[in-house]
């Protein structure tokens, strides 16, 4: 083991102990979303259901809310609503991952969980760490239970990746099809276009490079992170997180994006044949590096980091000062319907609902509704042409001239406005937590996911404008405090 790979657990525990009290006392601490116990959290990793238990691993730096060399944190649940914080599953303590146990996935075979991740290594010297100086090894981990590690071995060392790529090749996602296993990796070509590599294996141990599953062009970003392939409702879907896409009128206004493509895989040639240009998965400010898995009810469930990298100077997250940063969005069920991927909250979330309050849209006077941690459903009968919903101090959702707009004021800490063209508005389904908002539009057609940081007691919910219909409100119980 190299000297750098040594982990100073005493230092980590002492730093964590210092952060704990302020994280626990923070009023912006989330009430029913998954967040780090202390410190930094980013991508979901290794999402899997095994022996009836849902496991969620995640990029984690417990001792520092600004990040660093990542571990895999671990949470478990039997109902996808209440999660338990487990011991850290893996730490950057090997020569092949000394600068980060980076993102990866899980697959079950013969009653064991097999994990695949990227071991990040930064060699010493004068490097830019893109064209030289970085190793990203693909590592295979076998676990009998999701808690203990039986083996942890490099299966594709950095030196064996194909020619023509920068040092950025990472985030293995493994899946099975007709008894054969496939592993895809996100990559950045030396020509600065994003690309996805594909490998195959008969047994999860021996892997063969098969070529490029899909390659982008210069308008589609310079690097594609966190690829994910799945088939849902009979459609082949490729999800990834491109970096460096230029903004269009309505899309790609965040520093990085999370997108999906629909198409068809040619399994003889191992190529993803694209049917439609890619689409952004979310329209808010905090959504990156999604990862899906299938549960024992056959549902395709997506976890996603409710955060994003490289947001400064526009946005500095105010929870850093309170000892933590970032969270997971609510897990969502994916289906392909009406030519698009629809995202819906899991039915299990309904167990958090308190007493139901329901109103007709027209009877709602401006002060009837108040709430901070809640679910709000607006079903329109007569669809609005001009409509406004104000909530959480200074956030608004407006529908005007065929555009749906999310606006944040001061509580957005630098984030202001995102707009989506929308022919007609039939439903708004909102999940508000102490410091987050998820706004599902038209039964999963679109979603805005954003963090907000309102002052205390900013609980007014005001609705104005035209349209008729029904408004239903529930307080939501806490799962994390
Ligand atoms: C995406 C990402 C991945 C990488 C991980 C490191 O947010 O950059 O590509 O594996 O985060 O934390």
PDB file of N, CA and C in Angstrom, residues 385-473:
ATOM      1  N   UNK A 385     -54.221  29.736 -17.701  1.00  0.00           N
ATOM      2  CA  UNK A 385     -53.438  30.462 -18.713  1.00  0.00           C
ATOM      3  C   UNK A 385     -52.457  31.384 -18.011  1.00  0.00           C
ATOM      4  N   UNK A 386     -52.852  31.765 -16.803  1.00  0.00           N
ATOM      5  CA  UNK A 386     -52.037  32.695 -16.036  1.00  0.00           C
ATOM      6  C   UNK A 386     -52.180  32.314 -14.566  1.00  0.00           C
ATOM      7  N   UNK A 387     -51.099  31.798 -13.987  1.00  0.00           N
ATOM      8  CA  UNK A 387     -51.223  31.185 -12.674  1.00  0.00           C
ATOM      9  C   UNK A 387     -49.948  31.422 -11.883  1.00  0.00           C
ATOM     10  N   UNK A 388     -50.101  31.646 -10.569  1.00  0.00           N
ATOM     11  CA  UNK A 388     -48.887  31.825  -9.757  1.00  0.00           C
ATOM     12  C   UNK A 388     -49.046  31.166  -8.392  1.00  0.00           C
ATOM     13  N   UNK A 389     -47.994  30.479  -7.997  1.00  0.00           N
ATOM     14  CA  UNK A 389     -47.938  29.850  -6.684  1.00  0.00           C
ATOM     15  C   UNK A 389     -46.699  30.395  -5.975  1.00  0.00           C
ATOM     16  N   UNK A 390     -46.908  30.978  -4.795  1.00  0.00           N
ATOM     17  CA  UNK A 390     -45.773  31.494  -4.012  1.00  0.00           C
ATOM     18  C   UNK A 390     -45.557  30.599  -2.811  1.00  0.00           C
ATOM     19  N   UNK A 391     -44.310  30.259  -2.501  1.00  0.00           N
ATOM     20  CA  UNK A 391     -44.059  29.378  -1.369  1.00  0.00           C
ATOM     21  C   UNK A 391     -42.648  29.561  -0.819  1.00  0.00           C
ATOM     22  N   UNK A 392     -42.413  29.074   0.377  1.00  0.00           N
ATOM     23  CA  UNK A 392     -41.103  29.054   1.007  1.00  0.00           C
ATOM     24  C   UNK A 392     -40.388  30.417   0.948  1.00  0.00           C
ATOM     25  N   UNK A 393     -41.020  31.438   1.413  1.00  0.00           N
ATOM     26  CA  UNK A 393     -40.442  32.782   1.530  1.00  0.00           C
ATOM     27  C   UNK A 393     -40.454  33.570   0.233  1.00  0.00           C
ATOM     28  N   UNK A 394     -39.707  33.112  -0.774  1.00  0.00           N
ATOM     29  CA  UNK A 394     -39.615  33.916  -1.989  1.00  0.00           C
ATOM     30  C   UNK A 394     -39.398  33.066  -3.233  1.00  0.00           C
ATOM     31  N   UNK A 395     -39.962  31.862  -3.197  1.00  0.00           N
ATOM     32  CA  UNK A 395     -39.921  31.025  -4.402  1.00  0.00           C
ATOM     33  C   UNK A 395     -41.281  31.113  -5.078  1.00  0.00           C
ATOM     34  N   UNK A 396     -41.276  31.192  -6.405  1.00  0.00           N
ATOM     35  CA  UNK A 396     -42.565  31.157  -7.104  1.00  0.00           C
ATOM     36  C   UNK A 396     -42.514  30.187  -8.275  1.00  0.00           C
ATOM     37  N   UNK A 397     -43.692  29.630  -8.544  1.00  0.00           N
ATOM     38  CA  UNK A 397     -43.875  28.802  -9.734  1.00  0.00           C
ATOM     39  C   UNK A 397     -44.973  29.491 -10.520  1.00  0.00           C
ATOM     40  N   UNK A 398     -44.653  29.942 -11.737  1.00  0.00           N
ATOM     41  CA  UNK A 398     -45.668  30.645 -12.515  1.00  0.00           C
ATOM     42  C   UNK A 398     -45.884  29.954 -13.859  1.00  0.00           C
ATOM     43  N   UNK A 399     -47.106  30.047 -14.332  1.00  0.00           N
ATOM     44  CA  UNK A 399     -47.412  29.567 -15.684  1.00  0.00           C
ATOM     45  C   UNK A 399     -48.016  30.726 -16.466  1.00  0.00           C
ATOM     46  N   UNK A 400     -47.294  31.171 -17.472  1.00  0.00           N
ATOM     47  CA  UNK A 400     -47.732  32.326 -18.262  1.00  0.00           C
ATOM     48  C   UNK A 400     -47.232  32.190 -19.691  1.00  0.00           C
ATOM     49  N   UNK A 401     -48.048  32.529 -20.639  1.00  0.00           N
ATOM     50  CA  UNK A 401     -47.646  32.508 -22.058  1.00  0.00           C
ATOM     51  C   UNK A 401     -46.979  31.179 -22.449  1.00  0.00           C
ATOM     52  N   UNK A 402     -47.543  30.093 -21.957  1.00  0.00           N
ATOM     53  CA  UNK A 402     -47.019  28.779 -22.346  1.00  0.00           C
ATOM     54  C   UNK A 402     -45.653  28.449 -21.773  1.00  0.00           C
ATOM     55  N   UNK A 403     -45.276  29.145 -20.694  1.00  0.00           N
ATOM     56  CA  UNK A 403     -43.993  28.834 -20.044  1.00  0.00           C
ATOM     57  C   UNK A 403     -44.208  28.606 -18.560  1.00  0.00           C
ATOM     58  N   UNK A 404     -43.574  27.580 -18.051  1.00  0.00           N
ATOM     59  CA  UNK A 404     -43.602  27.333 -16.614  1.00  0.00           C
ATOM     60  C   UNK A 404     -42.255  27.783 -16.048  1.00  0.00           C
ATOM     61  N   UNK A 405     -42.309  28.659 -15.044  1.00  0.00           N
ATOM     62  CA  UNK A 405     -41.064  29.247 -14.536  1.00  0.00           C
ATOM     63  C   UNK A 405     -40.937  29.056 -13.035  1.00  0.00           C
ATOM     64  N   UNK A 406     -39.754  28.631 -12.618  1.00  0.00           N
ATOM     65  CA  UNK A 406     -39.415  28.556 -11.196  1.00  0.00           C
ATOM     66  C   UNK A 406     -38.488  29.726 -10.896  1.00  0.00           C
ATOM     67  N   UNK A 407     -38.874  30.515  -9.882  1.00  0.00           N
ATOM     68  CA  UNK A 407     -38.010  31.650  -9.499  1.00  0.00           C
ATOM     69  C   UNK A 407     -37.670  31.560  -8.030  1.00  0.00           C
ATOM     70  N   UNK A 408     -36.406  31.784  -7.706  1.00  0.00           N
ATOM     71  CA  UNK A 408     -36.009  31.888  -6.305  1.00  0.00           C
ATOM     72  C   UNK A 408     -35.584  33.323  -6.028  1.00  0.00           C
ATOM     73  N   UNK A 409     -35.910  33.797  -4.808  1.00  0.00           N
ATOM     74  CA  UNK A 409     -35.377  35.079  -4.366  1.00  0.00           C
ATOM     75  C   UNK A 409     -34.117  34.841  -3.554  1.00  0.00           C
ATOM     76  N   UNK A 410     -33.979  35.614  -2.476  1.00  0.00           N
ATOM     77  CA  UNK A 410     -32.782  35.510  -1.626  1.00  0.00           C
ATOM     78  C   UNK A 410     -32.533  34.094  -1.124  1.00  0.00           C
ATOM     79  N   UNK A 411     -33.608  33.360  -0.864  1.00  0.00           N
ATOM     80  CA  UNK A 411     -33.437  32.017  -0.289  1.00  0.00           C
ATOM     81  C   UNK A 411     -32.847  31.023  -1.290  1.00  0.00           C
ATOM     82  N   UNK A 412     -32.697  31.450  -2.529  1.00  0.00           N
ATOM     83  CA  UNK A 412     -32.027  30.601  -3.519  1.00  0.00           C
ATOM     84  C   UNK A 412     -30.510  30.769  -3.515  1.00  0.00           C
ATOM     85  N   UNK A 413     -30.024  31.675  -2.681  1.00  0.00           N
ATOM     86  CA  UNK A 413     -28.572  31.901  -2.548  1.00  0.00           C
ATOM     87  C   UNK A 413     -27.849  32.008  -3.899  1.00  0.00           C
ATOM     88  N   UNK A 414     -28.391  32.871  -4.743  1.00  0.00           N
ATOM     89  CA  UNK A 414     -27.685  33.121  -6.005  1.00  0.00           C
ATOM     90  C   UNK A 414     -28.373  32.493  -7.207  1.00  0.00           C
ATOM     91  N   UNK A 415     -29.229  31.513  -6.962  1.00  0.00           N
ATOM     92  CA  UNK A 415     -29.915  30.907  -8.099  1.00  0.00           C
ATOM     93  C   UNK A 415     -31.230  31.646  -8.311  1.00  0.00           C
ATOM     94  N   UNK A 416     -31.574  31.948  -9.535  1.00  0.00           N
ATOM     95  CA  UNK A 416     -32.701  32.842  -9.778  1.00  0.00           C
ATOM     96  C   UNK A 416     -33.876  32.207 -10.517  1.00  0.00           C
ATOM     97  N   UNK A 417     -33.650  31.691 -11.714  1.00  0.00           N
ATOM     98  CA  UNK A 417     -34.799  31.410 -12.573  1.00  0.00           C
ATOM     99  C   UNK A 417     -34.530  30.272 -13.555  1.00  0.00           C
ATOM    100  N   UNK A 418     -35.486  29.375 -13.695  1.00  0.00           N
ATOM    101  CA  UNK A 418     -35.430  28.340 -14.728  1.00  0.00           C
ATOM    102  C   UNK A 418     -36.791  28.249 -15.383  1.00  0.00           C
ATOM    103  N   UNK A 419     -36.801  28.120 -16.704  1.00  0.00           N
ATOM    104  CA  UNK A 419     -38.056  28.149 -17.448  1.00  0.00           C
ATOM    105  C   UNK A 419     -38.174  26.951 -18.380  1.00  0.00           C
ATOM    106  N   UNK A 420     -39.396  26.483 -18.506  1.00  0.00           N
ATOM    107  CA  UNK A 420     -39.674  25.331 -19.354  1.00  0.00           C
ATOM    108  C   UNK A 420     -40.878  25.650 -20.240  1.00  0.00           C
ATOM    109  N   UNK A 421     -40.768  25.453 -21.562  1.00  0.00           N
ATOM    110  CA  UNK A 421     -41.963  25.651 -22.382  1.00  0.00           C
ATOM    111  C   UNK A 421     -42.942  24.510 -22.104  1.00  0.00           C
ATOM    112  N   UNK A 422     -44.210  24.828 -21.966  1.00  0.00           N
ATOM    113  CA  UNK A 422     -45.188  23.797 -21.612  1.00  0.00           C
ATOM    114  C   UNK A 422     -46.523  24.156 -22.241  1.00  0.00           C
ATOM    115  N   UNK A 423     -46.997  23.267 -23.124  1.00  0.00           N
ATOM    116  CA  UNK A 423     -48.231  23.555 -23.855  1.00  0.00           C
ATOM    117  C   UNK A 423     -49.400  23.791 -22.922  1.00  0.00           C
ATOM    118  N   UNK A 424     -49.529  22.909 -21.927  1.00  0.00           N
ATOM    119  CA  UNK A 424     -50.631  23.145 -20.993  1.00  0.00           C
ATOM    120  C   UNK A 424     -50.288  22.528 -19.647  1.00  0.00           C
ATOM    121  N   UNK A 425     -50.852  23.106 -18.601  1.00  0.00           N
ATOM    122  CA  UNK A 425     -50.531  22.675 -17.235  1.00  0.00           C
ATOM    123  C   UNK A 425     -51.741  21.952 -16.642  1.00  0.00           C
ATOM    124  N   UNK A 426     -51.585  20.659 -16.367  1.00  0.00           N
ATOM    125  CA  UNK A 426     -52.715  19.918 -15.794  1.00  0.00           C
ATOM    126  C   UNK A 426     -52.491  19.569 -14.326  1.00  0.00           C
ATOM    127  N   UNK A 427     -51.222  19.543 -13.905  1.00  0.00           N
ATOM    128  CA  UNK A 427     -50.968  19.165 -12.510  1.00  0.00           C
ATOM    129  C   UNK A 427     -49.625  19.694 -12.011  1.00  0.00           C
ATOM    130  N   UNK A 428     -49.632  20.124 -10.750  1.00  0.00           N
ATOM    131  CA  UNK A 428     -48.375  20.420 -10.044  1.00  0.00           C
ATOM    132  C   UNK A 428     -48.364  19.564  -8.791  1.00  0.00           C
ATOM    133  N   UNK A 429     -47.276  18.853  -8.567  1.00  0.00           N
ATOM    134  CA  UNK A 429     -47.181  17.964  -7.408  1.00  0.00           C
ATOM    135  C   UNK A 429     -45.857  18.300  -6.713  1.00  0.00           C
ATOM    136  N   UNK A 430     -45.977  18.910  -5.540  1.00  0.00           N
ATOM    137  CA  UNK A 430     -44.804  19.526  -4.921  1.00  0.00           C
ATOM    138  C   UNK A 430     -44.415  18.835  -3.626  1.00  0.00           C
ATOM    139  N   UNK A 431     -43.129  18.540  -3.488  1.00  0.00           N
ATOM    140  CA  UNK A 431     -42.578  18.028  -2.233  1.00  0.00           C
ATOM    141  C   UNK A 431     -41.645  19.087  -1.675  1.00  0.00           C
ATOM    142  N   UNK A 432     -42.045  19.647  -0.539  1.00  0.00           N
ATOM    143  CA  UNK A 432     -41.230  20.674   0.097  1.00  0.00           C
ATOM    144  C   UNK A 432     -40.616  20.091   1.363  1.00  0.00           C
ATOM    145  N   UNK A 433     -39.311  20.256   1.511  1.00  0.00           N
ATOM    146  CA  UNK A 433     -38.636  19.859   2.752  1.00  0.00           C
ATOM    147  C   UNK A 433     -37.999  21.125   3.329  1.00  0.00           C
ATOM    148  N   UNK A 434     -37.411  21.041   4.505  1.00  0.00           N
ATOM    149  CA  UNK A 434     -36.844  22.230   5.150  1.00  0.00           C
ATOM    150  C   UNK A 434     -36.004  23.071   4.192  1.00  0.00           C
ATOM    151  N   UNK A 435     -35.194  22.410   3.358  1.00  0.00           N
ATOM    152  CA  UNK A 435     -34.356  23.178   2.431  1.00  0.00           C
ATOM    153  C   UNK A 435     -34.316  22.561   1.032  1.00  0.00           C
ATOM    154  N   UNK A 436     -35.460  22.027   0.591  1.00  0.00           N
ATOM    155  CA  UNK A 436     -35.502  21.531  -0.794  1.00  0.00           C
ATOM    156  C   UNK A 436     -36.914  21.605  -1.346  1.00  0.00           C
ATOM    157  N   UNK A 437     -36.982  21.650  -2.664  1.00  0.00           N
ATOM    158  CA  UNK A 437     -38.264  21.629  -3.370  1.00  0.00           C
ATOM    159  C   UNK A 437     -38.145  20.710  -4.576  1.00  0.00           C
ATOM    160  N   UNK A 438     -39.135  19.841  -4.729  1.00  0.00           N
ATOM    161  CA  UNK A 438     -39.220  19.041  -5.956  1.00  0.00           C
ATOM    162  C   UNK A 438     -40.612  19.274  -6.525  1.00  0.00           C
ATOM    163  N   UNK A 439     -40.653  19.761  -7.745  1.00  0.00           N
ATOM    164  CA  UNK A 439     -41.918  20.154  -8.359  1.00  0.00           C
ATOM    165  C   UNK A 439     -42.161  19.259  -9.571  1.00  0.00           C
ATOM    166  N   UNK A 440     -43.049  18.293  -9.398  1.00  0.00           N
ATOM    167  CA  UNK A 440     -43.398  17.374 -10.487  1.00  0.00           C
ATOM    168  C   UNK A 440     -44.528  18.020 -11.292  1.00  0.00           C
ATOM    169  N   UNK A 441     -44.373  18.014 -12.607  1.00  0.00           N
ATOM    170  CA  UNK A 441     -45.311  18.713 -13.486  1.00  0.00           C
ATOM    171  C   UNK A 441     -46.057  17.705 -14.366  1.00  0.00           C
ATOM    172  N   UNK A 442     -47.376  17.870 -14.463  1.00  0.00           N
ATOM    173  CA  UNK A 442     -48.206  17.044 -15.354  1.00  0.00           C
ATOM    174  C   UNK A 442     -47.937  15.555 -15.176  1.00  0.00           C
ATOM    175  N   UNK A 443     -48.066  15.092 -13.927  1.00  0.00           N
ATOM    176  CA  UNK A 443     -47.925  13.667 -13.615  1.00  0.00           C
ATOM    177  C   UNK A 443     -46.604  13.076 -14.139  1.00  0.00           C
ATOM    178  N   UNK A 444     -45.513  13.763 -13.826  1.00  0.00           N
ATOM    179  CA  UNK A 444     -44.189  13.197 -14.108  1.00  0.00           C
ATOM    180  C   UNK A 444     -43.564  13.577 -15.444  1.00  0.00           C
ATOM    181  N   UNK A 445     -44.245  14.434 -16.225  1.00  0.00           N
ATOM    182  CA  UNK A 445     -43.675  14.838 -17.527  1.00  0.00           C
ATOM    183  C   UNK A 445     -42.379  15.632 -17.373  1.00  0.00           C
ATOM    184  N   UNK A 446     -42.302  16.429 -16.320  1.00  0.00           N
ATOM    185  CA  UNK A 446     -41.114  17.259 -16.077  1.00  0.00           C
ATOM    186  C   UNK A 446     -40.976  17.455 -14.573  1.00  0.00           C
ATOM    187  N   UNK A 447     -39.760  17.738 -14.124  1.00  0.00           N
ATOM    188  CA  UNK A 447     -39.538  17.993 -12.704  1.00  0.00           C
ATOM    189  C   UNK A 447     -38.528  19.137 -12.558  1.00  0.00           C
ATOM    190  N   UNK A 448     -38.779  19.966 -11.549  1.00  0.00           N
ATOM    191  CA  UNK A 448     -37.800  20.980 -11.137  1.00  0.00           C
ATOM    192  C   UNK A 448     -37.306  20.562  -9.750  1.00  0.00           C
ATOM    193  N   UNK A 449     -36.018  20.350  -9.589  1.00  0.00           N
ATOM    194  CA  UNK A 449     -35.457  19.951  -8.298  1.00  0.00           C
ATOM    195  C   UNK A 449     -34.466  21.018  -7.838  1.00  0.00           C
ATOM    196  N   UNK A 450     -34.714  21.581  -6.661  1.00  0.00           N
ATOM    197  CA  UNK A 450     -33.869  22.691  -6.207  1.00  0.00           C
ATOM    198  C   UNK A 450     -33.723  22.718  -4.701  1.00  0.00           C
ATOM    199  N   UNK A 451     -32.567  23.153  -4.242  1.00  0.00           N
ATOM    200  CA  UNK A 451     -32.398  23.464  -2.822  1.00  0.00           C
ATOM    201  C   UNK A 451     -32.729  24.944  -2.616  1.00  0.00           C
ATOM    202  N   UNK A 452     -33.406  25.218  -1.486  1.00  0.00           N
ATOM    203  CA  UNK A 452     -33.678  26.608  -1.075  1.00  0.00           C
ATOM    204  C   UNK A 452     -33.412  26.714   0.412  1.00  0.00           C
ATOM    205  N   UNK A 453     -33.114  27.906   0.886  1.00  0.00           N
ATOM    206  CA  UNK A 453     -32.707  28.080   2.282  1.00  0.00           C
ATOM    207  C   UNK A 453     -33.489  29.242   2.896  1.00  0.00           C
ATOM    208  N   UNK A 454     -34.788  29.007   3.148  1.00  0.00           N
ATOM    209  CA  UNK A 454     -35.627  30.089   3.678  1.00  0.00           C
ATOM    210  C   UNK A 454     -35.326  30.361   5.150  1.00  0.00           C
ATOM    211  N   UNK A 455     -35.695  31.560   5.595  1.00  0.00           N
ATOM    212  CA  UNK A 455     -35.612  31.871   7.020  1.00  0.00           C
ATOM    213  C   UNK A 455     -36.673  31.064   7.773  1.00  0.00           C
ATOM    214  N   UNK A 456     -36.603  31.143   9.112  1.00  0.00           N
ATOM    215  CA  UNK A 456     -37.570  30.400   9.927  1.00  0.00           C
ATOM    216  C   UNK A 456     -38.982  30.950   9.715  1.00  0.00           C
ATOM    217  N   UNK A 457     -39.962  30.088   9.847  1.00  0.00           N
ATOM    218  CA  UNK A 457     -41.397  30.449   9.780  1.00  0.00           C
ATOM    219  C   UNK A 457     -41.826  31.082   8.465  1.00  0.00           C
ATOM    220  N   UNK A 458     -41.151  30.768   7.413  1.00  0.00           N
ATOM    221  CA  UNK A 458     -41.574  31.255   6.091  1.00  0.00           C
ATOM    222  C   UNK A 458     -42.458  30.170   5.494  1.00  0.00           C
ATOM    223  N   UNK A 459     -43.724  30.194   5.878  1.00  0.00           N
ATOM    224  CA  UNK A 459     -44.561  29.038   5.563  1.00  0.00           C
ATOM    225  C   UNK A 459     -45.795  29.364   4.722  1.00  0.00           C
ATOM    226  N   UNK A 460     -45.878  30.590   4.218  1.00  0.00           N
ATOM    227  CA  UNK A 460     -47.083  30.948   3.453  1.00  0.00           C
ATOM    228  C   UNK A 460     -47.097  30.266   2.095  1.00  0.00           C
ATOM    229  N   UNK A 461     -48.271  29.761   1.735  1.00  0.00           N
ATOM    230  CA  UNK A 461     -48.466  29.201   0.396  1.00  0.00           C
ATOM    231  C   UNK A 461     -49.600  29.993  -0.235  1.00  0.00           C
ATOM    232  N   UNK A 462     -49.310  30.741  -1.280  1.00  0.00           N
ATOM    233  CA  UNK A 462     -50.342  31.598  -1.890  1.00  0.00           C
ATOM    234  C   UNK A 462     -50.556  31.218  -3.340  1.00  0.00           C
ATOM    235  N   UNK A 463     -51.823  31.112  -3.692  1.00  0.00           N
ATOM    236  CA  UNK A 463     -52.146  30.744  -5.069  1.00  0.00           C
ATOM    237  C   UNK A 463     -52.988  31.852  -5.686  1.00  0.00           C
ATOM    238  N   UNK A 464     -52.596  32.327  -6.852  1.00  0.00           N
ATOM    239  CA  UNK A 464     -53.411  33.318  -7.556  1.00  0.00           C
ATOM    240  C   UNK A 464     -53.467  32.961  -9.043  1.00  0.00           C
ATOM    241  N   UNK A 465     -54.472  33.531  -9.718  1.00  0.00           N
ATOM    242  CA  UNK A 465     -54.551  33.318 -11.162  1.00  0.00           C
ATOM    243  C   UNK A 465     -55.807  32.578 -11.566  1.00  0.00           C
ATOM    244  N   UNK A 466     -55.854  32.187 -12.841  1.00  0.00           N
ATOM    245  CA  UNK A 466     -57.066  31.516 -13.323  1.00  0.00           C
ATOM    246  C   UNK A 466     -56.911  29.998 -13.260  1.00  0.00           C
ATOM    247  N   UNK A 467     -57.858  29.308 -13.870  1.00  0.00           N
ATOM    248  CA  UNK A 467     -57.866  27.846 -13.777  1.00  0.00           C
ATOM    249  C   UNK A 467     -58.740  27.406 -12.616  1.00  0.00           C
ATOM    250  N   UNK A 468     -59.341  26.214 -12.767  1.00  0.00           N
ATOM    251  CA  UNK A 468     -60.120  25.666 -11.649  1.00  0.00           C
ATOM    252  C   UNK A 468     -59.588  24.278 -11.349  1.00  0.00           C
ATOM    253  N   UNK A 469     -59.923  23.773 -10.171  1.00  0.00           N
ATOM    254  CA  UNK A 469     -59.462  22.432  -9.847  1.00  0.00           C
ATOM    255  C   UNK A 469     -59.392  22.220  -8.356  1.00  0.00           C
ATOM    256  N   UNK A 470     -58.613  21.227  -7.966  1.00  0.00           N
ATOM    257  CA  UNK A 470     -58.584  20.801  -6.572  1.00  0.00           C
ATOM    258  C   UNK A 470     -57.158  20.912  -6.026  1.00  0.00           C
ATOM    259  N   UNK A 471     -57.071  21.370  -4.791  1.00  0.00           N
ATOM    260  CA  UNK A 471     -55.765  21.473  -4.130  1.00  0.00           C
ATOM    261  C   UNK A 471     -55.776  20.550  -2.910  1.00  0.00           C
ATOM    262  N   UNK A 472     -54.787  19.695  -2.810  1.00  0.00           N
ATOM    263  CA  UNK A 472     -54.699  18.811  -1.645  1.00  0.00           C
ATOM    264  C   UNK A 472     -53.355  19.032  -0.964  1.00  0.00           C
ATOM    265  N   UNK A 473     -53.402  19.110   0.361  1.00  0.00           N
ATOM    266  CA  UNK A 473     -52.203  19.414   1.149  1.00  0.00           C
ATOM    267  C   UNK A 473     -52.038  18.374   2.258  1.00  0.00           C
TER     268      UNK A 473
END
